[in-house]
PDB file of C-alpha atoms in Angstrom:
ATOM      1  CA  MET A1355     -14.690 -98.264 -57.866  1.00 46.00           C
ATOM      2  CA  SER A1356     -16.106 -96.822 -61.051  1.00 58.00           C
ATOM      3  CA  GLU A1357     -16.986 -98.899 -64.119  1.00 73.00           C
ATOM      4  CA  SER A1358     -14.084-100.936 -65.613  1.00 82.00           C
ATOM      5  CA  LYS A1359     -12.337 -99.465 -68.589  1.00 90.00           C
ATOM      6  CA  GLY A1360     -11.877-102.872 -69.909  1.00 95.00           C
ATOM      7  CA  CYS A1361     -10.014-106.034 -69.348  1.00 97.00           C
ATOM      8  CA  ILE A1362      -6.222-106.669 -69.954  1.00 98.00           C
ATOM      9  CA  LEU A1363      -4.995-110.335 -70.274  1.00 98.00           C
ATOM     10  CA  MET A1364      -1.806-111.090 -68.294  1.00 98.00           C
ATOM     11  CA  LEU A1365       0.296-113.881 -69.717  1.00 98.00           C
ATOM     12  CA  HIS A1366       2.963-115.218 -67.449  1.00 97.00           C
ATOM     13  CA  GLY A1367       6.525-116.339 -68.516  1.00 95.00           C
ATOM     14  CA  PHE A1368       8.199-119.992 -68.741  1.00 93.00           C
ATOM     15  CA  LYS A1369       8.129-121.781 -65.512  1.00 91.00           C
ATOM     16  CA  GLN A1370       5.620-119.677 -63.884  1.00 94.00           C
ATOM     17  CA  SER A1371       1.905-119.744 -63.456  1.00 95.00           C
ATOM     18  CA  ASP A1372      -1.006-117.292 -63.069  1.00 96.00           C
ATOM     19  CA  THR A1373      -0.498-117.266 -59.351  1.00 95.00           C
ATOM     20  CA  ILE A1374       3.135-116.629 -59.563  1.00 95.00           C
ATOM     21  CA  PHE A1375       2.714-113.828 -62.206  1.00 96.00           C
ATOM     22  CA  TYR A1376       0.001-112.227 -60.099  1.00 96.00           C
ATOM     23  CA  LYS A1377       2.384-111.868 -57.301  1.00 95.00           C
ATOM     24  CA  LYS A1378       5.318-110.784 -59.463  1.00 94.00           C
ATOM     25  CA  SER A1379       3.152-108.171 -61.139  1.00 95.00           C
ATOM     26  CA  SER A1380       1.648-106.769 -57.950  1.00 94.00           C
ATOM     27  CA  GLY A1381       3.001-103.202 -58.486  1.00 94.00           C
ATOM     28  CA  LEU A1382       1.886-102.913 -62.198  1.00 95.00           C
ATOM     29  CA  ARG A1383      -1.504-104.563 -61.301  1.00 95.00           C
ATOM     30  CA  LYS A1384      -2.346-102.478 -58.262  1.00 93.00           C
ATOM     31  CA  HIS A1385      -1.473 -99.301 -60.463  1.00 92.00           C
ATOM     32  CA  LEU A1386      -3.568-100.339 -63.336  1.00 95.00           C
ATOM     33  CA  THR A1387      -6.527-101.338 -61.385  1.00 94.00           C
ATOM     34  CA  LYS A1388      -6.529 -98.779 -58.552  1.00 91.00           C
ATOM     35  CA  GLN A1389      -5.402 -95.854 -60.523  1.00 89.00           C
ATOM     36  CA  LEU A1390      -6.590 -96.367 -64.123  1.00 92.00           C
ATOM     37  CA  GLY A1391      -9.547 -98.652 -63.532  1.00 94.00           C
ATOM     38  CA  TYR A1392      -8.786-101.681 -65.682  1.00 96.00           C
ATOM     39  CA  GLU A1393      -9.517-105.322 -64.681  1.00 97.00           C
ATOM     40  CA  LEU A1394      -6.561-107.550 -65.035  1.00 97.00           C
ATOM     41  CA  ILE A1395      -7.173-111.386 -65.779  1.00 97.00           C
ATOM     42  CA  TYR A1396      -4.575-114.062 -65.328  1.00 98.00           C
ATOM     43  CA  PRO A1397      -5.049-117.234 -67.276  1.00 97.00           C
ATOM     44  CA  CYS A1398      -2.549-120.160 -66.783  1.00 97.00           C
ATOM     45  CA  GLY A1399      -0.615-122.128 -69.241  1.00 95.00           C
ATOM     46  CA  GLN A1400      -1.596-125.655 -70.037  1.00 93.00           C
ATOM     47  CA  LEU A1401       1.762-127.161 -70.475  1.00 94.00           C
ATOM     48  CA  LYS A1402       3.080-128.202 -67.196  1.00 92.00           C
ATOM     49  CA  ILE A1403       6.872-128.197 -66.549  1.00 87.00           C
ATOM     50  CA  GLU A1404       8.304-130.764 -64.381  1.00 73.00           C
ATOM     51  CA  GLY A1405      10.955-129.146 -62.090  1.00 59.00           C
ATOM     52  CA  HIS A1406      13.804-131.402 -63.145  1.00 46.00           C
ATOM     53  CA  LEU A1407      13.035-130.863 -66.745  1.00 51.00           C
ATOM     54  CA  ALA A1408      13.146-127.022 -66.475  1.00 49.00           C
ATOM     55  CA  GLY A1409      16.677-126.586 -67.212  1.00 51.00           C
ATOM     56  CA  ASP A1410      18.616-123.387 -66.506  1.00 43.00           C
ATOM     57  CA  TYR A1411      16.122-121.083 -68.419  1.00 43.00           C
ATOM     58  CA  THR A1412      13.903-120.402 -65.694  1.00 40.00           C
ATOM     59  CA  GLY A1413      12.814-116.738 -66.193  1.00 44.00           C
ATOM     60  CA  VAL A1414      11.993-116.403 -62.441  1.00 46.00           C
ATOM     61  CA  GLU A1415      14.130-115.766 -59.547  1.00 44.00           C
ATOM     62  CA  ASP A1416      14.421-118.212 -56.744  1.00 45.00           C
ATOM     63  CA  GLN A1417      11.672-120.192 -57.752  1.00 53.00           C
ATOM     64  CA  PRO A1418      11.264-123.665 -55.901  1.00 54.00           C
ATOM     65  CA  ASP A1419      10.945-126.789 -58.004  1.00 53.00           C
ATOM     66  CA  SER A1420       8.068-127.915 -55.629  1.00 54.00           C
ATOM     67  CA  VAL A1421       5.707-125.334 -57.089  1.00 74.00           C
ATOM     68  CA  ASP A1422       3.487-126.003 -60.048  1.00 86.00           C
ATOM     69  CA  MET A1423       4.936-124.283 -63.067  1.00 93.00           C
ATOM     70  CA  PHE A1424       3.676-124.066 -66.640  1.00 94.00           C
ATOM     71  CA  SER A1425       4.577-122.877 -70.061  1.00 94.00           C
ATOM     72  CA  TRP A1426       2.823-121.558 -73.084  1.00 95.00           C
ATOM     73  CA  LEU A1427       5.298-122.947 -75.782  1.00 93.00           C
ATOM     74  CA  LEU A1428       6.460-126.260 -76.817  1.00 89.00           C
ATOM     75  CA  ARG A1429      10.218-126.426 -76.680  1.00 80.00           C
ATOM     76  CA  ASP A1430      12.280-129.225 -78.540  1.00 73.00           C
ATOM     77  CA  SER A1431      14.753-130.653 -76.070  1.00 71.00           C
ATOM     78  CA  ILE A1432      17.355-131.271 -78.798  1.00 71.00           C
ATOM     79  CA  THR A1433      17.114-128.260 -81.064  1.00 70.00           C
ATOM     80  CA  GLY A1434      15.741-125.901 -78.416  1.00 72.00           C
ATOM     81  CA  ILE A1435      13.193-124.445 -80.998  1.00 77.00           C
ATOM     82  CA  SER A1436      10.067-123.171 -79.518  1.00 85.00           C
ATOM     83  CA  LYS A1437       6.654-123.722 -81.172  1.00 91.00           C
ATOM     84  CA  ILE A1438       3.228-122.601 -80.132  1.00 93.00           C
ATOM     85  CA  SER A1439       0.543-125.469 -80.134  1.00 93.00           C
ATOM     86  CA  ASP A1440      -2.753-124.640 -81.604  1.00 94.00           C
ATOM     87  CA  GLU A1441      -4.376-127.398 -79.584  1.00 94.00           C
ATOM     88  CA  ARG A1442      -2.574-127.083 -76.272  1.00 94.00           C
ATOM     89  CA  SER A1443      -1.971-123.301 -76.042  1.00 95.00           C
ATOM     90  CA  VAL A1444      -4.260-121.225 -78.253  1.00 96.00           C
ATOM     91  CA  LYS A1445      -7.351-123.033 -77.987  1.00 96.00           C
ATOM     92  CA  PRO A1446      -7.413-123.367 -74.179  1.00 96.00           C
ATOM     93  CA  LEU A1447      -6.680-119.640 -74.007  1.00 97.00           C
ATOM     94  CA  ILE A1448      -9.380-118.696 -76.415  1.00 97.00           C
ATOM     95  CA  LYS A1449     -11.880-120.823 -74.487  1.00 97.00           C
ATOM     96  CA  TYR A1450     -10.728-118.982 -71.312  1.00 97.00           C
ATOM     97  CA  ILE A1451     -11.226-115.569 -72.725  1.00 97.00           C
ATOM     98  CA  GLU A1452     -14.717-116.440 -73.898  1.00 97.00           C
ATOM     99  CA  GLU A1453     -15.751-117.881 -70.437  1.00 97.00           C
ATOM    100  CA  ASN A1454     -14.030-115.244 -68.266  1.00 96.00           C
ATOM    101  CA  ILE A1455     -14.295-111.978 -70.375  1.00 97.00           C
ATOM    102  CA  VAL A1456     -16.764-112.363 -73.359  1.00 96.00           C
ATOM    103  CA  SER A1457     -19.565-114.336 -71.879  1.00 95.00           C
ATOM    104  CA  LYS A1458     -19.596-111.680 -68.953  1.00 95.00           C
ATOM    105  CA  GLY A1459     -20.138-108.780 -71.230  1.00 95.00           C
ATOM    106  CA  LYS A1460     -16.647-107.571 -70.855  1.00 95.00           C
ATOM    107  CA  LYS A1461     -14.259-106.101 -73.254  1.00 96.00           C
ATOM    108  CA  LEU A1462     -10.614-107.361 -73.809  1.00 97.00           C
ATOM    109  CA  VAL A1463      -8.793-104.048 -74.458  1.00 97.00           C
ATOM    110  CA  GLY A1464      -5.042-105.123 -73.963  1.00 97.00           C
ATOM    111  CA  ILE A1465      -2.740-107.923 -73.457  1.00 98.00           C
ATOM    112  CA  ILE A1466       0.367-107.690 -71.327  1.00 98.00           C
ATOM    113  CA  GLY A1467       2.934-110.394 -71.576  1.00 98.00           C
ATOM    114  CA  PHE A1468       6.304-111.394 -69.817  1.00 97.00           C
ATOM    115  CA  SER A1469       8.928-113.253 -71.563  1.00 96.00           C
ATOM    116  CA  GLN A1470       7.564-116.283 -73.001  1.00 95.00           C
ATOM    117  CA  GLY A1471       3.983-114.706 -72.442  1.00 96.00           C
ATOM    118  CA  ALA A1472       5.191-111.719 -74.362  1.00 97.00           C
ATOM    119  CA  CYS A1473       6.244-113.873 -77.303  1.00 96.00           C
ATOM    120  CA  PHE A1474       2.795-115.459 -77.119  1.00 96.00           C
ATOM    121  CA  THR A1475       1.181-111.912 -76.744  1.00 97.00           C
ATOM    122  CA  SER A1476       3.103-111.083 -80.290  1.00 96.00           C
ATOM    123  CA  VAL A1477       1.860-114.245 -81.891  1.00 95.00           C
ATOM    124  CA  LEU A1478      -1.959-113.535 -80.667  1.00 96.00           C
ATOM    125  CA  ILE A1479      -1.866-110.099 -81.951  1.00 97.00           C
ATOM    126  CA  GLN A1480      -0.087-110.874 -85.302  1.00 95.00           C
ATOM    127  CA  TYR A1481      -1.886-114.043 -86.246  1.00 95.00           C
ATOM    128  CA  TYR A1482      -5.124-114.478 -84.163  1.00 96.00           C
ATOM    129  CA  SER A1483      -6.389-110.894 -83.735  1.00 96.00           C
ATOM    130  CA  HIS A1484      -8.899-111.319 -86.332  1.00 96.00           C
ATOM    131  CA  LEU A1485     -10.984-113.503 -84.025  1.00 97.00           C
ATOM    132  CA  GLU A1486     -14.139-111.960 -82.588  1.00 96.00           C
ATOM    133  CA  ILE A1487     -12.932-112.184 -79.004  1.00 97.00           C
ATOM    134  CA  PHE A1488     -10.248-109.565 -80.008  1.00 97.00           C
ATOM    135  CA  LYS A1489     -12.285-107.120 -81.775  1.00 95.00           C
ATOM    136  CA  HIS A1490     -11.884-104.604 -78.927  1.00 96.00           C
ATOM    137  CA  LEU A1491      -8.152-104.912 -78.765  1.00 97.00           C
ATOM    138  CA  LYS A1492      -6.339-101.934 -78.701  1.00 96.00           C
ATOM    139  CA  PHE A1493      -2.588-102.489 -77.424  1.00 97.00           C
ATOM    140  CA  GLY A1494      -0.227-105.062 -76.406  1.00 98.00           C
ATOM    141  CA  ILE A1495       2.696-104.745 -73.943  1.00 98.00           C
ATOM    142  CA  MET A1496       5.581-107.069 -74.222  1.00 98.00           C
ATOM    143  CA  PHE A1497       8.090-107.317 -71.276  1.00 97.00           C
ATOM    144  CA  SER A1498      11.470-109.208 -72.143  1.00 97.00           C
ATOM    145  CA  GLY A1499       9.818-110.470 -75.379  1.00 96.00           C
ATOM    146  CA  PHE A1500      11.083-112.391 -78.302  1.00 94.00           C
ATOM    147  CA  HIS A1501       9.931-113.013 -81.867  1.00 90.00           C
ATOM    148  CA  LEU A1502       8.334-116.176 -83.390  1.00 87.00           C
ATOM    149  CA  ASP A1503       6.989-116.029 -86.949  1.00 77.00           C
ATOM    150  CA  ASP A1504       3.956-117.963 -88.127  1.00 75.00           C
ATOM    151  CA  ALA A1505       6.044-120.927 -89.081  1.00 82.00           C
ATOM    152  CA  SER A1506       6.394-121.677 -85.461  1.00 87.00           C
ATOM    153  CA  VAL A1507       2.645-122.035 -84.795  1.00 90.00           C
ATOM    154  CA  LEU A1508       2.075-125.785 -84.706  1.00 89.00           C
ATOM    155  CA  LYS A1509      -1.159-126.914 -86.300  1.00 91.00           C
ATOM    156  CA  ASP A1510      -1.787-130.126 -84.291  1.00 87.00           C
ATOM    157  CA  ASN A1511      -4.808-131.284 -86.517  1.00 88.00           C
ATOM    158  CA  ASP A1512      -7.172-130.260 -89.323  1.00 88.00           C
ATOM    159  CA  ASP A1513      -9.494-128.581 -86.696  1.00 92.00           C
ATOM    160  CA  ALA A1514      -6.693-125.876 -86.031  1.00 93.00           C
ATOM    161  CA  ILE A1515      -7.647-122.307 -85.837  1.00 95.00           C
ATOM    162  CA  GLU A1516      -7.110-120.255 -88.854  1.00 93.00           C
ATOM    163  CA  THR A1517      -4.183-117.792 -88.779  1.00 93.00           C
ATOM    164  CA  VAL A1518      -4.566-114.443 -90.400  1.00 94.00           C
ATOM    165  CA  GLU A1519      -1.656-112.081 -90.479  1.00 93.00           C
ATOM    166  CA  ARG A1520      -2.876-108.643 -89.097  1.00 93.00           C
ATOM    167  CA  ASN A1521      -2.339-105.749 -91.204  1.00 89.00           C
ATOM    168  CA  SER A1522      -4.179-102.926 -89.414  1.00 92.00           C
ATOM    169  CA  PRO A1523      -2.077-101.066 -86.994  1.00 93.00           C
ATOM    170  CA  ILE A1524      -2.224-101.618 -83.204  1.00 95.00           C
ATOM    171  CA  LYS A1525      -0.317-100.039 -80.516  1.00 97.00           C
ATOM    172  CA  SER A1526       2.643-102.032 -78.964  1.00 98.00           C
ATOM    173  CA  LEU A1527       5.141-101.367 -76.218  1.00 98.00           C
ATOM    174  CA  HIS A1528       8.254-103.387 -75.854  1.00 98.00           C
ATOM    175  CA  VAL A1529      10.044-103.359 -72.468  1.00 97.00           C
ATOM    176  CA  MET A1530      13.511-104.702 -71.784  1.00 96.00           C
ATOM    177  CA  GLY A1531      15.661-104.713 -68.654  1.00 95.00           C
ATOM    178  CA  THR A1532      19.238-103.450 -69.211  1.00 94.00           C
ATOM    179  CA  LEU A1533      20.427-106.275 -67.019  1.00 95.00           C
ATOM    180  CA  ASP A1534      18.503-109.140 -68.389  1.00 95.00           C
ATOM    181  CA  THR A1535      20.666-112.131 -68.858  1.00 94.00           C
ATOM    182  CA  VAL A1536      17.732-114.689 -69.904  1.00 94.00           C
ATOM    183  CA  VAL A1537      16.335-112.875 -73.071  1.00 94.00           C
ATOM    184  CA  GLU A1538      19.244-111.271 -74.915  1.00 92.00           C
ATOM    185  CA  ASP A1539      18.643-107.523 -76.133  1.00 94.00           C
ATOM    186  CA  ALA A1540      18.843-108.457 -79.621  1.00 94.00           C
ATOM    187  CA  LYS A1541      15.776-110.762 -79.412  1.00 94.00           C
ATOM    188  CA  THR A1542      13.712-107.938 -77.778  1.00 96.00           C
ATOM    189  CA  TYR A1543      14.943-105.430 -80.520  1.00 96.00           C
ATOM    190  CA  ASN A1544      14.046-108.174 -83.292  1.00 96.00           C
ATOM    191  CA  LEU A1545      10.400-108.383 -81.827  1.00 96.00           C
ATOM    192  CA  HIS A1546      10.212-104.400 -81.631  1.00 97.00           C
ATOM    193  CA  ASP A1547      11.587-104.130 -85.178  1.00 97.00           C
ATOM    194  CA  THR A1548       8.899-106.562 -86.511  1.00 95.00           C
ATOM    195  CA  PHE A1549       6.153-104.733 -85.129  1.00 96.00           C
ATOM    196  CA  LYS A1550       7.504-101.457 -86.233  1.00 96.00           C
ATOM    197  CA  ASP A1551       7.964-102.749 -89.801  1.00 95.00           C
ATOM    198  CA  LYS A1552       4.327-104.312 -89.682  1.00 95.00           C
ATOM    199  CA  TYR A1553       2.359-101.460 -87.971  1.00 96.00           C
ATOM    200  CA  GLY A1554       4.517 -98.362 -88.242  1.00 96.00           C
ATOM    201  CA  GLU A1555       6.935 -96.675 -85.974  1.00 96.00           C
ATOM    202  CA  GLU A1556       4.271 -94.305 -84.789  1.00 96.00           C
ATOM    203  CA  ASN A1557       2.517 -97.472 -83.321  1.00 96.00           C
ATOM    204  CA  THR A1558       5.501 -99.107 -81.859  1.00 97.00           C
ATOM    205  CA  ASP A1559       7.481 -97.961 -78.729  1.00 97.00           C
ATOM    206  CA  LEU A1560      10.549 -99.346 -76.813  1.00 97.00           C
ATOM    207  CA  TYR A1561      11.174 -98.667 -73.181  1.00 97.00           C
ATOM    208  CA  LYS A1562      14.304 -99.840 -71.076  1.00 95.00           C
ATOM    209  CA  HIS A1563      14.413-100.287 -67.480  1.00 94.00           C
ATOM    210  CA  ILE A1564      17.492-100.493 -65.222  1.00 92.00           C
ATOM    211  CA  GLY A1565      16.921-104.126 -64.084  1.00 93.00           C
ATOM    212  CA  GLY A1566      16.801-107.720 -64.949  1.00 95.00           C
ATOM    213  CA  HIS A1567      14.424-110.446 -66.241  1.00 96.00           C
ATOM    214  CA  TYR A1568      11.183-109.221 -64.440  1.00 95.00           C
ATOM    215  CA  VAL A1569       8.249-106.846 -64.586  1.00 95.00           C
ATOM    216  CA  PRO A1570       9.645-103.832 -62.890  1.00 93.00           C
ATOM    217  CA  ASN A1571       7.632-102.337 -59.820  1.00 90.00           C
ATOM    218  CA  ASN A1572       9.302 -98.961 -59.627  1.00 90.00           C
ATOM    219  CA  LYS A1573       6.632 -96.180 -59.321  1.00 90.00           C
ATOM    220  CA  GLY A1574       8.346 -93.960 -61.677  1.00 92.00           C
ATOM    221  CA  PHE A1575       8.446 -96.619 -64.299  1.00 93.00           C
ATOM    222  CA  LEU A1576       4.908 -97.729 -63.665  1.00 93.00           C
ATOM    223  CA  LEU A1577       3.664 -94.173 -64.215  1.00 93.00           C
ATOM    224  CA  LYS A1578       5.434 -94.326 -67.784  1.00 95.00           C
ATOM    225  CA  ILE A1579       3.488 -97.422 -68.496  1.00 95.00           C
ATOM    226  CA  ALA A1580       0.314 -96.042 -67.257  1.00 94.00           C
ATOM    227  CA  THR A1581       0.764 -93.044 -69.269  1.00 94.00           C
ATOM    228  CA  TRP A1582       1.434 -95.055 -72.332  1.00 96.00           C
ATOM    229  CA  ILE A1583      -1.732 -97.260 -71.868  1.00 96.00           C
ATOM    230  CA  GLU A1584      -4.013 -94.154 -71.426  1.00 93.00           C
ATOM    231  CA  SER A1585      -2.516 -92.857 -74.921  1.00 93.00           C
ATOM    232  CA  ALA A1586      -2.913 -96.123 -76.574  1.00 94.00           C
ATOM    233  CA  ASP A1587      -6.365 -96.618 -75.358  1.00 89.00           C
ATOM    234  CA  LYS A1588      -7.953 -93.332 -76.654  1.00 83.00           C
ATOM    235  CA  GLU A1589     -11.190 -93.983 -78.227  1.00 53.00           C
ATOM    236  CA  GLU A1590     -10.746 -94.076 -82.010  1.00 56.00           C
ATOM    237  CA  ASP A1591     -13.806 -95.964 -83.064  1.00 45.00           C
ATOM    238  CA  VAL A1592     -16.160 -94.305 -85.492  1.00 35.00           C
ATOM    239  CA  SER A1593     -19.891 -94.659 -84.128  1.00 32.00           C
ATOM    240  CA  VAL A1594     -22.610 -96.287 -86.350  1.00 30.00           C
ATOM    241  CA  ASP A1595     -24.606 -93.238 -86.080  1.00 35.00           C
ATOM    242  CA  ALA A1596     -21.895 -91.160 -87.533  1.00 34.00           C
ATOM    243  CA  ILE A1597     -21.555 -93.534 -90.393  1.00 29.00           C
ATOM    244  CA  ASP A1598     -25.349 -93.605 -90.940  1.00 38.00           C
ATOM    245  CA  ASN A1599     -25.637 -89.739 -91.037  1.00 43.00           C
ATOM    246  CA  LYS A1600     -23.251 -89.594 -93.712  1.00 43.00           C
ATOM    247  CA  LYS A1601     -24.740 -88.205 -97.137  1.00 45.00           C
ATOM    248  CA  PHE A1602     -23.611 -89.338-100.590  1.00 41.00           C
ATOM    249  CA  ASP A1603     -24.337 -88.012-104.127  1.00 47.00           C
ATOM    250  CA  GLU A1604     -25.416 -89.739-107.286  1.00 43.00           C
ATOM    251  CA  ASN A1605     -21.961 -90.854-107.882  1.00 41.00           C
ATOM    252  CA  ASN A1606     -21.556 -92.209-104.318  1.00 38.00           C
ATOM    253  CA  LYS A1607     -19.108 -89.273-103.302  1.00 43.00           C
ATOM    254  CA  GLU A1608     -19.744 -88.157 -99.653  1.00 46.00           C
ATOM    255  CA  ILE A1609     -21.431 -84.858 -99.393  1.00 51.00           C
ATOM    256  CA  PRO A1610     -19.607 -82.565 -96.876  1.00 51.00           C
ATOM    257  CA  ASP A1611     -21.728 -81.962 -93.554  1.00 48.00           C
ATOM    258  CA  ILE A1612     -22.502 -78.146 -93.941  1.00 46.00           C
ATOM    259  CA  ASP A1613     -24.091 -76.570 -90.896  1.00 47.00           C
ATOM    260  CA  GLU A1614     -27.938 -76.204 -91.474  1.00 46.00           C
ATOM    261  CA  ASP A1615     -27.727 -72.428 -90.379  1.00 49.00           C
ATOM    262  CA  LEU A1616     -25.153 -71.837 -92.894  1.00 44.00           C
ATOM    263  CA  LEU A1617     -27.128 -73.407 -95.656  1.00 41.00           C
ATOM    264  CA  LYS A1618     -30.166 -71.152 -94.612  1.00 48.00           C
ATOM    265  CA  SER A1619     -27.950 -68.150 -94.806  1.00 49.00           C
ATOM    266  CA  ILE A1620     -26.794 -69.103 -98.278  1.00 41.00           C
ATOM    267  CA  ASP A1621     -30.310 -69.435 -99.271  1.00 50.00           C
ATOM    268  CA  ASN A1622     -31.190 -66.005 -98.019  1.00 49.00           C
ATOM    269  CA  LEU A1623     -28.563 -64.671-100.225  1.00 47.00           C
ATOM    270  CA  GLY A1624     -30.827 -65.383-103.255  1.00 46.00           C
ATOM    271  CA  PHE A1625     -28.459 -67.480-105.187  1.00 37.00           C
TER     272      PHE A1625
END
């Protein structure tokens, strides 16, 4: 296979794991790796879920309680409010990215999250993408996502990573299943609208698939996802050479780059 276009971080849902999500997203994974040339990286949440404590909110189909299951968020058993732990969620993931992507000279260009992983994806983009490890990040895709604001980021101690609200645009795609009974439509719409308000309608898209609470493997839908990614991943960086070659006058105004041949022609006119 040709050189990788970059790495995409794959964040699993509640009561899942890296192994489970790797299998559940097989169609998408094969399409993005074999057809588009990306490398998909699957980390695992550090908050282990005991089977008898998982409740009804599984987010997966027919998942036996004997399998190890994990979470990205801390959920209050009384209020049901979810929070992201800086110490137990964010820091372990950042360490994982540094060890498995950055230290190997690879670029993290995208994040794809499902359900709770989609929620975590949105928080990483909105409040942590100022970190050096995200400097090549171009897009985020959130399947069955829901919104948490910065007040839900739990700063466990004084050594917590600084959260900085992202202002510059980033491409985001929000995907919802019309038959999803786990994450309500309103929650995904809310997440979509949050991104649209922050980063502009031109940078925010919403797709629907005729299915439930899962990442669809339908070839037609995967083609739509792939086409969106190719569009979002277009190179927009201005090269250092291009910046260095710019010329400025004494008032620090940029001098237009006029073709040298044209300048010679003007000189020959005797003006």
